[in-house]
Structure formats: C-alpha cells, structure tokens
Amino acid sequence: MPHDPDPPPAKKFKPGSPFFRLDKKPVMLLPRKGITQLPIDVQRKQLPIYQAKSQLINQLRQLHNAVLIGETGSGKTTQIPQYLYEAGIGRQGIIAVTQPRRVAAISLAGRVAEEKKSQLGKLVGYTVRFEDMTSSETKLKFMTDGMLLREAIVDPLLLRYTVVILDEAHERTIHTDVLFGVVKSAQRKRKEQNKIPLKVLVMSATMDVDLFSQYFNKSPVLYLEGRQYPIQIYYTKQSQSDYLQAALVSIFQIHQEAPPSHDILVFMTGQEEIEALARTCRDIAKHLPDTCGPMTVIPLYASLPPAQQLRVFQPAPKGCRKVILSTNIAETSITISGIKYVIDTGMVKAKRFNPDSGLEVLSVQRVSKAQAWQRAGRAGREDAGSCYRLYTEEEFDNLASMTVPEIQRCNLAGVLLQLLALGVPDVLNFDFMSRPSPESMRTAVEQLDLLGAVERRGDQISLTPLGKKMACFPLEPRFAKTILVSPEFSCAEEVLTIVSLLSVDSVLYNPPARRDEVVAVRRKFVSSEGDHITLLNIYRAFKKVSGNKEWCRENFVNSRNMSLVAEVRTQLRDICIKLGLKLESSHLELAKVRRCLAHGMFTNAAELQPDGTYVALDTHHPVAIHPSSVLFQAKPAYVIFNELLHTSRCYMRDLCLVDPDWLQEAAPEYFRRKLHATKS
DNA sequence: GAGCACTGC
C-alpha cells in the first residue's frame, strides 16, 4: 500500500440506503440461480413472470399502449412476445421487439427460437445491419431500433407489424427516441384510416415511467413484481478530491476483508486511467502480506481486442480475487457474473455538443442518479451485493436524476433528414418525448439547407430530390451528399471507400510503445494530399492482399475495423446502384477525389492565416492540425477536415488539402460571406 | 507535438 497518513476512504464509509431500490419503487425480477440446468419449458415456467402470465395476457389484449417495468434479465423480453403470440394477439402480422444493440437482438432471437423449438429464421428471427435472419414465416422479430427506423422510411405506418415492443426504452438512444414519435403517429393514423391497429408496448427499467406513460396517451404502467437481491449502498463520509486514489484504497480494503471468491467491478472513465490503475494494483498486490490472497486485475473497455475482452468472463483461479476495471461498457453492454462488489467513482467520460459552435467535446462528468443505480445493480445479479460510492450521500442527492437523452446532445441533421424522408409534415414541431433545443434544430436545418437537401418556404421545410436520395444512405448527411456528387467528378469508387473509412472507428492501430515502428511502416502509404488519400492508399493495399491478417499485423492496421469498412462499402455501393449512380474510378487522378470531397464537406473547411494558425471558415474559431495528421508538418493554405476535437486546443482531425476555388464553386454564396468575414 | 466513453443505420 502507498504511505498514506490519512485513514483510507473505505474506513470512512457509512451505510447509506439499505436497499438498491428506493421506497415505493417496485421490486424487480431476476432469474433464479441454477435455472439453466433444467429443461427449457420447465425453465420458462419457473420464471417469476410466469405467475403473472394470464393476468398479463388479459391486460395486454385490451390495451393499445402499455408501459412495462422490470429489470433486464427478468424474462420479460423473452417471454412477453411469446405470450402474445401464444394467445393469438397480433397474429395477423409480425410482433417486433427492438433493442439498442445488435448483440442483444441476435442473442434474444436465438434464445426465443430455442424456447419455441424452432429453427432460427423461421417463426423467430432477427434483423440487424448486414444480417437478416427472417423469412416469410417470421412472426416474432427481434431487431435493432435503427433498423425499424430504416424500415419506417419505406413504410411509415409499419403495416407489417401488429405489435411493436420498444425494449430498453430507459436508455433513450437517439433511435428509440425518434421511434417513439414514429410508432405513436403510425398508431394514430392506422386508427384514423381504419387499418389493423398497432399495439405499442414500452419496456423499461424503473426510470422515466411517468414520462413514458404521459407520452403514450397516459397509458397504464404494469409492474412486474418479483424478487430482488438486496444491495447495500455505502457512501463516503467526506467528498473525495482524488477518485482514483479513493478507488485504489477501496479495492485493497475490500481485498483484505472479503472472501477471495467475491469479485470486484470498478467503474472508471477511460482506457488511460484504467491501464494506469491496473499497473498500480498489480504492483501493490505483489507486496501484500501472505494473509492476503492473490489478485488478478482485468481492464475492460471497448477498444480492447475481442480476445482480451473475453478475459473478464474467465473465473479467477481458486483463492484468487478478480478485480475488473471497466468503463461504462459494463453498465449495459457486457454482463459479468460473480460480481459481489461494485466501486463507483461517480464519473463518466461523455460527449457534449455545442449547437452554436458545432463542437463536440469529450469530457469527464458526473454520472446521473439513474446511471449510479445501473452501476450498483451490477452487484446484485445473482446474490446480495454491495456498492461503494466514492462520493457522499449529499453529492449523490445533487446528481441529475437521469442522463440527458442522446437526442438533446448531438447534431440533429441526420435525424431531421430521416423525419423528412418519413413524410413528417412539420418537422420543427415533431412530437418528441424530450424536445431538443430550438437552436440545435435550427443549426440542423441550416446544415441541410447548405447541403441542398431541403427547401424552405416560410416555416415549411421539404426535401429536395437530392435530399430524398441522401436519406437513402445510412450515413451522416454530409457523407451522403459527397457520395451523391461523386459521379460528377468520375470518382464514385474512391469516394465510397473514403466515406466508408470515415464512418467507422479508425482502422489505424497505434500502440504507443511501438511508435517508431508504426511511423516507419506507415510511410509507404502517406500522401502529401492528406489523410483521406492516405487512408485510401491503405485500403487499396489491404484489398491487394485480400485482407490478409498477417499483413494487417505488420502494417498496424486494425483488421476487424477494416473488414467492417469493406461491409459498409458494399452496402453503400448497393444503394448507389439502386439509385442508378454512375460508378467510375478516378484511378490515379486523385485531385478529382479531393475536389469531390470539397463539394460534399465544404462546411468543414479551414484557412491558413498570415501568422501560421488556422481558422475554421464556418464559425471563425481558431483551430489547429492534430498531430496525428499526415499534414501536421505541412502548412496548406486550405484544408477540409472530418471532425473537430476539443482537448487542450481545438484540433482538426483527418484533413484533406483543397483548392479554395473548389470551395467557392461548391457553395458560392456561403463562401462569399465566410471568406469576406475572415479577412475583415 | 496528442491521446478518444458507448452505441447504431
């Protein structure tokens, strides 16, 4: 242990609320231990929700809307669709169950197919991007919420469906929030037009119940009662100035006192601090007295290679304690069994969006109460557990009650384009459950206007023919625009590649310890024309060796992301073919490609100033070239960039050298204003 | 001369 004269924070803990849930909140269902060894139909009947089956069916038969409350894993997601189907409710069409995440949709479909003793893709199926496991026989369909939203563009009344179940609604993803409005409107219109009614069920953990119920015509809230393993909550007596130190001390406090089979899950903010704390823990664990057992420390975050992520599921050797240091990936996406203790730093790294500057800032912030409960809940999935909050009870009381829904903190251009494509008559007054700010709506309309996607007549906004085509692409509007103008420059093939590369996580792997090697190996791809062309060179080389894994390793290319790029590209290319676009290659004439990029992404342009700094032309904010760019040492007069990242300075990332004439011809009026303003 | 939580179409 470090020499710390103060008593460790864990000693200062006092018991807080004795149970996980607050008073009056319903108790949650959780699957019983050992249930998986039983035959499948016995398992189904042992789920506590089974007791409520006939009552639930009676209620759901009559209701058009209902809000169902119950913890994830209660069995509600797998059982209720089956109950409806077995009771003949909604048999004329399909019962859809939406999920925020692909893996959830896929694994739930697998589970339910197994329970129905039916081959996956027949009665029970799933649809996610790049994968459709459904057939004409499919009646129970699990899908990502984004996928149902895409379908709604073709069929705004969702006529294939008789029931839509929006699961995990409390997560409030941007897709779920838009779907709320879409299903509500479809339901009303189908009623007005005397079509088969649409039943809408919203499933959630305990948060936001009133909001959901109010929004869906004051629909009844059905509570699924059951058992909940109690979780003891502890708060610190005093506010902690250093949550990392507090976490460290708490880990070893628990380690010295608790039986070794009890695992610890620590919620932290990011890769760097996780790796640093992991090293410190391992060092300290080496020098502990023999009375203390050994400890394995496992980091967990999304950018970790899959094989290393799997380590969190392996049980520690007997007598050894498992300590998992995780980002919020373990809040929802990854469920680890055997967790007895949760340590919650109370902090999270999250993106914030400033609609005025169009700037996204990634910053460390306090969690919401809802998030804190979600984290605590990870200690009580199989048995009673404890949660140590590294903040005082008063600090907890002052937290925001829920996380601000995604729709209120991101760029809305894509959402508005989608709503317009859905035929929503008055987008600015769309019936959002949580309305985004008027400024961010205005910014989005302006952006779409600049791209030529919309026409404005007074308050009326409608799609132009170009806008209609843009909405066909599962992309940010500016990327869709770039693809659509590419035939004019005879470079669609190259632009498809570049847009695909920009719309997934980076394909470049940069282990800091091998920096010199990375620089040397990457030299052969570098283009003086910028990062876009450099990426294109890497993709071309990757294709030349047919995606060889060994080649990826040698060249520090992330093969998982590169394969995803290829999949995205195929999808985008298919859409181009459906739209009848002329797909040509510019081959070696890469200036054509850059000119095309300038036409699609002119809103992200920057100009070199006489003093050697850069100014973003859109906002006149001072910006700088990110050191990871191949243009870092260069001083091009004009560039376009893919994104701005505000850290120590405001950095442009992924740059492409452009000619100012191209910008002028792409948006003459806009640049007359912008260039003039800069010079004055 | 930096350093990036998590999803998804």
XYZ file of C-alpha atoms (C1' of nucleotides) in Angstrom:
689
model
C 0.000 0.000 0.000
C 1.203 3.559 -0.572
C 2.227 5.510 2.513
C -0.946 7.375 3.209
C -1.229 9.054 6.594
C -4.972 9.561 6.233
C -7.363 6.771 7.088
C -8.420 5.116 3.825
C -11.799 6.233 2.452
C -13.261 2.757 2.801
C -12.925 3.123 6.573
C -14.953 6.275 6.339
C -17.896 4.590 4.652
C -21.169 4.704 6.415
C -24.150 2.631 5.422
C -26.498 4.510 3.119
C -29.885 3.405 1.831
C -30.104 -0.238 2.826
C -31.563 -1.466 -0.452
C -30.980 -0.993 -4.133
C -34.391 0.458 -4.885
C -35.922 3.485 -3.312
C -39.205 3.248 -1.417
C -42.346 2.863 -3.481
C -40.369 1.666 -6.464
C -41.365 -1.847 -7.478
C -39.180 -4.813 -6.675
C -37.545 -6.374 -9.699
C -37.500 -9.839 -11.151
C -34.300 -11.723 -11.614
C -33.782 -15.241 -12.916
C -33.252 -17.884 -10.270
C -29.866 -19.426 -9.739
C -29.196 -22.752 -11.415
C -32.196 -22.405 -13.676
C -30.225 -23.198 -16.809
C -29.748 -26.859 -15.919
C -33.492 -27.552 -16.219
C -35.411 -28.488 -19.382
C -36.366 -25.440 -21.367
C -40.134 -25.491 -20.797
C -39.602 -26.030 -17.071
C -37.257 -23.058 -17.056
C -39.897 -20.901 -18.706
C -42.456 -21.863 -16.070
C -40.032 -21.152 -13.256
C -39.525 -17.565 -14.294
C -41.446 -15.401 -11.828
C -43.142 -13.618 -14.742
C -44.935 -16.920 -15.450
C -47.110 -16.374 -12.363
C -48.477 -13.227 -13.951
C -48.946 -14.738 -17.407
C -52.731 -14.950 -17.681
C -53.216 -11.617 -15.996
C -50.692 -10.013 -18.331
C -52.310 -11.519 -21.417
C -55.747 -10.262 -20.362
C -54.464 -6.766 -19.853
C -52.343 -6.642 -22.984
C -55.213 -7.962 -25.101
C -57.282 -4.894 -24.259
C -54.624 -2.180 -24.194
C -53.276 -0.323 -27.207
C -50.436 1.125 -25.155
C -48.711 -0.106 -22.049
C -45.524 0.629 -20.197
C -43.917 -2.450 -18.655
C -41.451 -2.026 -15.869
C -38.943 -4.708 -14.953
C -35.205 -5.212 -14.678
C -33.185 -6.513 -17.653
C -32.945 -10.272 -17.368
C -36.340 -10.598 -15.697
C -37.502 -12.664 -18.619
C -39.925 -10.010 -19.838
C -38.120 -9.554 -23.145
C -38.097 -13.241 -23.991
C -41.498 -14.185 -22.519
C -43.924 -11.399 -23.378
C -43.532 -11.722 -27.172
C -44.206 -15.454 -26.808
C -47.202 -14.909 -24.514
C -48.734 -12.536 -27.072
C -48.125 -14.954 -29.907
C -49.413 -17.985 -27.996
C -52.533 -16.057 -27.006
C -53.155 -15.165 -30.637
C -52.632 -11.467 -30.085
C -51.339 -9.734 -33.208
C -51.348 -12.910 -35.292
C -52.325 -11.023 -38.458
C -48.861 -9.506 -38.622
C -45.443 -9.512 -37.042
C -44.531 -8.805 -33.428
C -41.403 -6.633 -33.448
C -39.090 -6.284 -30.451
C -36.499 -3.529 -30.744
C -33.129 -3.388 -28.976
C -30.495 -0.656 -28.862
C -27.707 -3.172 -29.533
C -27.074 -5.751 -32.259
C -25.746 -8.483 -29.989
C -28.855 -8.241 -27.828
C -31.213 -8.596 -30.799
C -29.259 -11.585 -32.120
C -28.912 -13.445 -28.822
C -32.531 -12.843 -27.756
C -33.788 -14.218 -31.060
C -31.596 -17.280 -30.568
C -32.930 -17.825 -27.074
C -36.592 -17.465 -28.045
C -36.195 -19.706 -31.095
C -34.734 -22.338 -28.790
C -37.643 -21.975 -26.384
C -40.115 -22.336 -29.277
C -38.106 -25.340 -30.524
C -37.990 -23.622 -33.883
C -35.119 -23.066 -36.258
C -33.800 -19.505 -36.067
C -35.080 -17.506 -39.027
C -38.407 -19.355 -39.255
C -41.015 -18.410 -36.645
C -38.467 -16.405 -34.674
C -35.898 -14.239 -36.419
C -33.816 -11.120 -36.221
C -32.818 -8.213 -38.445
C -29.736 -6.091 -37.816
C -27.488 -4.170 -40.199
C -25.695 -6.549 -42.592
C -27.736 -9.512 -41.348
C -31.332 -10.533 -41.940
C -32.348 -13.815 -40.336
C -36.046 -13.684 -41.112
C -38.344 -15.338 -43.623
C -41.970 -15.099 -44.704
C -42.796 -17.363 -41.730
C -41.285 -14.998 -39.139
C -43.807 -13.770 -36.569
C -41.508 -12.814 -33.709
C -38.843 -10.472 -34.960
C -36.016 -9.036 -32.867
C -34.297 -6.043 -34.402
C -32.158 -3.015 -33.631
C -34.173 0.174 -33.174
C -32.194 1.789 -36.001
C -33.321 -0.999 -38.318
C -37.022 -0.441 -37.603
C -36.470 3.257 -38.210
C -34.963 2.473 -41.623
C -37.975 0.295 -42.448
C -40.290 3.143 -41.461
C -38.935 5.281 -44.321
C -40.353 2.736 -46.776
C -43.489 2.060 -44.707
C -44.280 4.910 -42.270
C -47.419 3.138 -40.961
C -45.381 -0.004 -40.162
C -48.177 -2.070 -41.680
C -46.256 -5.362 -41.473
C -46.380 -5.119 -37.708
C -49.279 -5.581 -35.320
C -47.244 -5.130 -32.154
C -44.106 -3.081 -31.612
C -42.276 -3.622 -28.344
C -39.681 -0.935 -27.617
C -37.318 -2.588 -25.163
C -34.640 -0.909 -23.011
C -36.519 2.346 -23.510
C -34.831 3.896 -20.468
C -31.542 4.002 -22.384
C -33.055 6.728 -24.562
C -30.871 6.196 -27.610
C -31.466 8.630 -30.438
C -33.088 5.867 -32.478
C -35.507 4.857 -29.718
C -36.474 8.474 -29.152
C -37.299 9.011 -32.828
C -39.158 5.676 -32.891
C -41.374 6.806 -30.004
C -42.757 9.530 -32.256
C -42.905 7.312 -35.329
C -44.890 4.494 -33.694
C -47.190 6.940 -31.952
C -48.035 8.631 -35.231
C -48.393 5.288 -37.068
C -50.771 4.098 -34.375
C -52.955 7.195 -34.658
C -53.018 7.177 -38.461
C -53.897 3.494 -38.636
C -56.810 4.149 -36.334
C -57.966 7.102 -38.420
C -57.724 5.062 -41.625
C -59.473 2.018 -40.114
C -56.431 -0.174 -40.647
C -55.379 -3.048 -38.377
C -54.492 -1.448 -35.027
C -50.915 -1.175 -33.842
C -50.175 -2.131 -30.271
C -47.189 -0.344 -28.724
C -45.500 -1.688 -25.600
C -42.686 0.227 -23.948
C -40.361 -1.790 -21.728
C -38.043 -0.098 -19.297
C -36.152 -0.360 -16.054
C -37.610 1.945 -13.418
C -36.549 5.306 -14.795
C -38.812 7.833 -16.511
C -42.036 5.895 -16.031
C -44.247 8.964 -15.844
C -42.682 10.447 -18.945
C -43.346 7.270 -20.956
C -46.876 6.909 -19.693
C -47.763 10.573 -20.302
C -46.343 10.490 -23.785
C -48.255 7.371 -24.797
C -51.701 8.727 -24.052
C -51.431 8.219 -20.285
C -51.058 4.504 -20.837
C -51.225 2.136 -17.858
C -47.970 1.089 -16.221
C -47.649 -2.616 -15.483
C -45.159 -3.537 -12.791
C -43.618 -6.971 -12.924
C -43.185 -7.942 -9.319
C -40.640 -10.411 -8.184
C -37.554 -10.682 -6.066
C -34.508 -8.532 -5.978
C -31.240 -9.313 -4.317
C -30.539 -6.554 -1.848
C -27.598 -4.297 -2.436
C -26.006 -2.431 0.413
C -25.061 1.070 -0.643
C -22.146 2.859 1.018
C -21.237 6.500 0.644
C -18.027 8.232 1.691
C -18.284 10.446 4.728
C -16.294 13.179 3.053
C -16.045 14.334 -0.502
C -13.080 12.756 -2.343
C -10.820 15.059 -4.318
C -8.996 12.167 -5.993
C -11.356 9.418 -7.073
C -8.529 7.283 -8.461
C -6.754 7.225 -5.109
C -10.086 6.550 -3.399
C -10.753 3.663 -5.790
C -7.305 2.204 -5.155
C -7.696 2.291 -1.399
C -11.216 0.835 -1.585
C -10.092 -2.053 -3.782
C -7.442 -3.106 -1.264
C -9.732 -2.535 1.688
C -12.221 -4.999 0.200
C -9.431 -7.314 -0.865
C -8.153 -7.605 2.693
C -11.543 -8.195 4.257
C -13.726 -10.142 1.821
C -13.563 -13.835 0.857
C -11.437 -14.324 -2.292
C -14.338 -15.660 -4.376
C -16.046 -12.267 -4.250
C -15.191 -10.315 -7.387
C -14.934 -6.525 -7.631
C -16.106 -4.348 -10.509
C -14.803 -0.762 -10.610
C -16.430 1.849 -12.872
C -13.961 4.397 -14.250
C -13.828 6.810 -17.197
C -11.329 5.668 -19.818
C -8.571 3.498 -21.189
C -5.647 5.526 -19.932
C -6.664 5.725 -16.280
C -7.797 2.097 -16.323
C -4.418 0.882 -17.577
C -2.587 3.092 -15.085
C -4.638 1.884 -12.112
C -4.280 -1.727 -13.290
C -0.475 -1.363 -13.182
C -0.580 0.203 -9.717
C -2.879 -2.530 -8.378
C -0.634 -5.285 -9.722
C 2.434 -3.653 -8.182
C 0.799 -3.308 -4.781
C -0.673 -6.832 -4.890
C 2.855 -8.256 -5.285
C 3.949 -6.770 -1.972
C 0.971 -7.651 0.193
C 1.404 -9.850 3.285
C 0.766 -13.604 2.876
C -2.509 -13.305 4.791
C -3.864 -11.629 1.658
C -4.665 -13.834 -1.304
C -3.533 -13.117 -4.858
C -5.433 -10.815 -7.198
C -5.928 -10.684 -10.968
C -6.633 -7.259 -12.380
C -8.508 -7.153 -15.696
C -9.031 -3.959 -17.723
C -12.215 -3.682 -19.792
C -13.016 -1.107 -22.457
C -14.434 -1.175 -25.972
C -11.260 -0.640 -27.977
C -9.628 -3.683 -26.362
C -9.161 -6.563 -28.838
C -12.035 -9.096 -28.532
C -9.780 -11.856 -27.164
C -8.758 -9.620 -24.269
C -12.350 -8.581 -23.587
C -13.236 -12.244 -23.131
C -10.859 -12.459 -20.172
C -13.452 -10.834 -17.909
C -15.652 -13.925 -18.216
C -12.976 -16.408 -17.171
C -13.237 -17.267 -13.486
C -10.143 -16.431 -11.466
C -8.142 -19.406 -10.162
C -9.371 -20.721 -6.809
C -8.337 -18.452 -3.971
C -7.607 -15.569 -6.314
C -9.717 -12.438 -6.484
C -10.851 -10.969 -9.777
C -10.823 -7.174 -9.990
C -12.306 -5.695 -13.164
C -11.547 -2.090 -14.033
C -14.122 -1.024 -16.583
C -15.593 1.902 -18.494
C -19.373 2.173 -18.729
C -19.269 -0.706 -21.219
C -20.050 -2.909 -18.177
C -23.118 -0.816 -17.319
C -25.204 -2.222 -20.155
C -23.305 -3.948 -22.951
C -21.345 -6.558 -21.041
C -22.774 -8.508 -18.107
C -20.271 -10.256 -15.893
C -21.371 -12.900 -13.401
C -19.943 -13.293 -9.927
C -19.714 -9.585 -9.103
C -20.218 -9.068 -5.398
C -18.791 -5.574 -5.035
C -19.187 -2.549 -7.227
C -16.990 0.507 -6.723
C -18.476 3.552 -8.416
C -16.192 6.543 -8.962
C -19.290 8.520 -9.932
C -17.562 9.789 -13.052
C -18.048 9.064 -16.741
C -16.495 10.274 -19.978
C -19.198 11.543 -22.315
C -19.640 13.667 -25.387
C -21.208 17.070 -25.180
C -22.410 19.004 -28.162
C -22.458 22.755 -28.513
C -25.061 23.663 -31.170
C -23.615 27.162 -31.648
C -20.076 26.126 -32.497
C -20.987 22.674 -33.799
C -18.258 21.432 -31.497
C -18.329 18.103 -29.795
C -16.319 17.900 -26.603
C -15.448 14.702 -24.826
C -15.229 15.416 -21.120
C -15.207 13.716 -17.742
C -18.505 14.394 -15.981
C -20.533 13.234 -13.017
C -22.917 10.340 -13.650
C -26.689 10.702 -13.266
C -28.635 9.022 -10.467
C -30.076 6.588 -12.990
C -26.565 5.651 -14.075
C -25.418 5.276 -10.475
C -28.297 2.832 -9.826
C -27.484 0.949 -13.007
C -23.886 0.563 -11.825
C -24.932 -0.503 -8.339
C -27.313 -3.082 -9.853
C -24.338 -4.891 -11.364
C -23.501 -6.170 -7.848
C -26.843 -7.892 -7.300
C -27.499 -10.012 -10.332
C -27.075 -13.413 -8.669
C -26.926 -12.704 -4.976
C -26.878 -9.917 -2.436
C -24.038 -7.465 -3.026
C -22.525 -4.147 -2.056
C -21.868 -0.904 -3.868
C -19.270 1.577 -2.646
C -19.912 5.034 -3.976
C -16.807 7.197 -3.849
C -18.865 10.287 -3.092
C -21.042 11.482 -0.247
C -24.760 10.905 0.056
C -25.257 14.626 -0.340
C -23.286 14.570 -3.583
C -25.491 11.737 -4.762
C -28.620 13.744 -3.957
C -27.300 16.570 -6.094
C -26.756 14.406 -9.190
C -29.068 14.896 -12.173
C -31.854 12.333 -11.911
C -31.392 10.990 -15.400
C -28.807 11.164 -18.141
C -29.744 13.758 -20.756
C -31.208 11.773 -23.671
C -28.906 11.473 -26.649
C -31.298 13.449 -28.852
C -30.650 16.529 -26.724
C -26.896 16.350 -27.035
C -25.990 15.615 -30.618
C -26.113 17.028 -34.118
C -29.663 16.597 -35.445
C -29.046 16.935 -39.171
C -29.355 13.182 -39.728
C -32.480 12.877 -37.589
C -34.235 15.726 -39.408
C -33.338 14.273 -42.793
C -34.823 10.957 -41.687
C -38.014 12.560 -40.361
C -38.473 14.468 -43.599
C -37.983 11.236 -45.535
C -40.677 9.659 -43.337
C -43.055 12.325 -44.575
C -43.435 14.094 -41.235
C -45.299 17.264 -42.248
C -43.984 19.746 -39.708
C -40.562 18.541 -38.557
C -39.829 21.532 -36.354
C -42.849 20.628 -34.243
C -42.358 16.866 -34.293
C -43.837 15.233 -31.207
C -40.577 14.369 -29.407
C -40.884 12.896 -25.938
C -37.984 15.169 -24.937
C -37.779 18.098 -27.294
C -34.291 19.131 -28.482
C -33.409 22.813 -28.111
C -34.635 25.208 -30.841
C -31.001 26.201 -31.505
C -29.915 22.682 -32.323
C -32.980 22.249 -34.565
C -32.133 25.492 -36.353
C -28.477 24.503 -36.791
C -29.578 21.186 -38.297
C -31.979 22.817 -40.766
C -29.270 25.263 -41.826
C -26.831 22.434 -42.365
C -29.325 20.522 -44.524
C -30.101 23.699 -46.431
C -26.411 24.292 -47.183
C -26.082 20.725 -48.435
C -29.022 21.301 -50.755
C -31.162 18.680 -49.051
C -34.114 20.906 -48.146
C -36.226 23.747 -49.471
C -37.746 26.319 -47.177
C -40.984 28.118 -47.893
C -41.759 30.199 -44.844
C -41.910 27.716 -41.987
C -42.465 24.789 -44.311
C -39.457 22.578 -44.870
C -39.436 19.893 -47.531
C -36.893 17.574 -49.109
C -35.343 18.363 -52.460
C -34.806 15.458 -54.895
C -31.182 15.425 -53.706
C -32.349 15.291 -50.074
C -34.566 12.304 -50.852
C -31.583 10.445 -52.244
C -29.412 11.460 -49.301
C -31.917 9.893 -46.897
C -31.391 6.504 -48.570
C -27.897 6.245 -47.123
C -27.252 5.101 -43.530
C -24.767 7.958 -43.165
C -24.338 11.465 -41.858
C -25.912 13.843 -44.414
C -22.591 15.385 -45.496
C -21.209 11.906 -46.301
C -24.332 11.007 -48.282
C -24.005 14.263 -50.200
C -20.350 13.565 -51.000
C -21.242 10.186 -52.473
C -24.087 11.665 -54.485
C -21.901 14.315 -56.124
C -19.050 11.896 -56.825
C -20.312 10.800 -60.285
C -19.857 14.411 -61.450
C -16.165 14.006 -60.750
C -15.918 10.420 -62.040
C -14.597 9.104 -58.735
C -17.505 7.301 -57.028
C -15.433 4.186 -56.311
C -12.779 6.145 -54.421
C -15.328 8.272 -52.568
C -17.259 5.172 -51.477
C -14.052 3.840 -49.954
C -13.180 7.098 -48.213
C -16.670 7.629 -46.795
C -16.737 4.041 -45.530
C -13.370 4.576 -43.846
C -14.566 7.783 -42.194
C -17.830 6.327 -40.943
C -16.359 3.507 -38.830
C -13.827 3.523 -35.989
C -10.253 4.145 -37.028
C -8.565 1.381 -38.974
C -5.180 2.580 -37.736
C -3.726 0.799 -34.753
C -1.251 2.934 -32.779
C 0.361 1.111 -29.862
C 2.343 3.911 -28.107
C 5.223 1.597 -27.175
C 5.966 0.867 -30.841
C 5.605 4.374 -32.181
C 8.813 4.422 -34.242
C 7.902 1.156 -35.957
C 4.430 2.486 -36.775
C 5.826 5.653 -38.320
C 8.332 3.699 -40.420
C 5.800 1.175 -41.680
C 3.146 3.781 -42.476
C 5.493 5.943 -44.517
C 4.770 3.982 -47.691
C 1.063 4.932 -47.592
C 1.423 8.593 -46.704
C 0.123 11.091 -49.249
C 1.025 14.776 -49.275
C -2.610 15.355 -50.257
C -3.754 14.483 -46.747
C -5.274 11.846 -44.527
C -8.204 10.898 -46.769
C -5.914 9.903 -49.615
C -3.539 8.184 -47.180
C -6.444 6.097 -45.883
C -7.460 5.317 -49.456
C -3.923 4.060 -50.122
C -4.105 1.802 -47.088
C -7.468 0.387 -48.180
C -6.162 -0.271 -51.681
C -3.140 -2.096 -50.250
C -5.427 -4.086 -47.940
C -7.549 -5.165 -50.913
C -4.445 -6.113 -52.892
C -3.536 -8.722 -50.270
C -7.227 -9.764 -49.925
C -7.463 -8.617 -46.329
C -4.603 -10.825 -45.158
C -4.445 -10.776 -41.329
C -0.672 -11.063 -41.237
C -0.408 -8.009 -43.479
C -2.695 -6.130 -41.078
C -0.476 -7.017 -38.121
C 2.706 -5.983 -39.910
C 1.193 -2.689 -41.012
C -0.555 -1.801 -37.745
C -3.980 -1.946 -39.334
C -6.999 -2.983 -37.241
C -8.320 -5.891 -39.296
C -11.694 -6.005 -37.503
C -12.443 -2.387 -38.402
C -11.037 -2.828 -41.897
C -13.426 -5.727 -42.554
C -16.272 -3.562 -41.303
C -15.219 -0.865 -43.768
C -15.492 -3.406 -46.571
C -19.005 -4.399 -45.408
C -20.145 -0.786 -45.166
C -18.716 -0.090 -48.596
C -20.639 -2.975 -50.146
C -23.867 -1.717 -48.580
C -23.302 1.858 -49.779
C -22.356 0.661 -53.249
C -25.585 -1.363 -53.485
C -27.574 1.756 -52.621
C -25.706 3.685 -55.331
C -26.610 1.013 -57.860
C -30.287 1.146 -56.831
C -30.227 4.902 -57.289
C -28.666 4.477 -60.724
C -25.450 6.345 -59.942
C -22.571 6.022 -62.354
C -19.769 4.198 -60.557
C -16.409 5.085 -62.016
C -12.858 5.086 -60.739
C -10.600 8.112 -60.993
C -7.612 5.730 -60.794
C -4.531 7.933 -60.388
C -6.283 11.283 -60.742
C -6.732 11.889 -57.064
C -7.293 15.623 -57.440
C -10.766 14.688 -58.695
C -11.394 12.894 -55.432
C -10.264 15.871 -53.364
C -12.413 18.191 -55.418
C -15.394 15.947 -54.801
C -14.661 15.891 -51.046
C -14.546 19.688 -51.094
C -18.011 19.734 -52.661
C -19.521 17.461 -50.042
C -17.719 18.626 -46.913
C -17.250 22.345 -47.543
C -18.855 23.213 -44.194
C -15.743 21.757 -42.535
C -13.121 23.982 -44.142
C -10.237 25.914 -42.605
C -7.931 28.630 -43.884
C -4.287 29.309 -43.042
C -3.750 32.770 -41.515
C -0.699 35.009 -42.067
C 0.519 34.185 -38.543
C 0.577 30.450 -39.344
C -2.551 29.492 -37.420
C -5.812 28.201 -38.856
C -9.372 29.476 -38.663
C -12.463 27.346 -39.296
C -14.390 29.146 -42.040
C -17.802 28.151 -40.741
C -17.505 29.534 -37.203
C -14.275 31.581 -37.365
C -12.992 29.627 -34.395
C -9.218 29.201 -34.205
C -8.319 25.579 -34.930
C -5.126 23.546 -35.264
C -3.945 20.486 -37.148
C -3.976 17.410 -34.929
C -0.510 15.892 -34.542
C -1.801 12.543 -35.791
C -2.461 14.030 -39.246
C -0.063 13.409 -42.114
C -0.336 17.160 -42.789
C 0.867 18.074 -39.311
C 4.241 19.381 -40.514
C 2.786 20.970 -43.626
C 1.080 24.348 -43.870
C -1.505 24.018 -46.640
C -3.447 27.228 -47.371
C -6.864 25.498 -47.360
C -7.997 22.198 -45.932
C -11.224 20.382 -45.201
C -11.369 18.244 -42.095
C -13.536 15.385 -40.920
C -14.100 16.472 -37.324
C -13.097 18.885 -34.615
C -11.922 17.561 -31.293
C -11.661 19.918 -28.391
C -8.962 18.834 -25.918
C -6.022 21.025 -24.993
C -6.788 23.003 -28.174
C -9.394 22.723 -30.865
C -7.950 20.146 -33.225
C -8.987 19.264 -36.774
C -8.726 15.557 -37.450
C -8.478 13.788 -40.804
C -7.524 16.563 -43.166
C -7.527 16.895 -46.920
C -5.731 19.555 -48.917
C -8.128 21.519 -51.140
C -8.103 24.370 -53.617
C -10.079 27.462 -52.484
C -11.702 27.637 -55.930
C -13.319 24.265 -55.276
C -14.883 25.571 -52.089
C -16.144 28.654 -53.944
C -17.761 26.590 -56.661
C -19.321 24.200 -54.136
C -21.162 26.941 -52.231
C -20.544 30.372 -53.798
C -22.844 32.388 -51.606
C -21.817 30.726 -48.378
C -18.132 31.357 -49.051
C -18.629 34.902 -50.231
C -19.896 35.518 -46.707
C -17.365 33.353 -44.905
C -14.199 34.361 -46.710
C -15.119 38.005 -46.501
C -15.799 37.806 -42.779
C -12.411 36.234 -42.129
C -10.481 38.944 -43.923
C -12.224 41.830 -42.228
C 3.754 17.700 -30.948
C -1.740 14.368 -28.870
C -4.072 10.915 -26.560
C -10.547 9.401 -27.974
C -16.749 6.959 -23.278
C -20.517 3.952 -25.752
C -23.892 2.529 -29.402
C -26.154 2.275 -34.353
C -28.400 2.603 -39.727
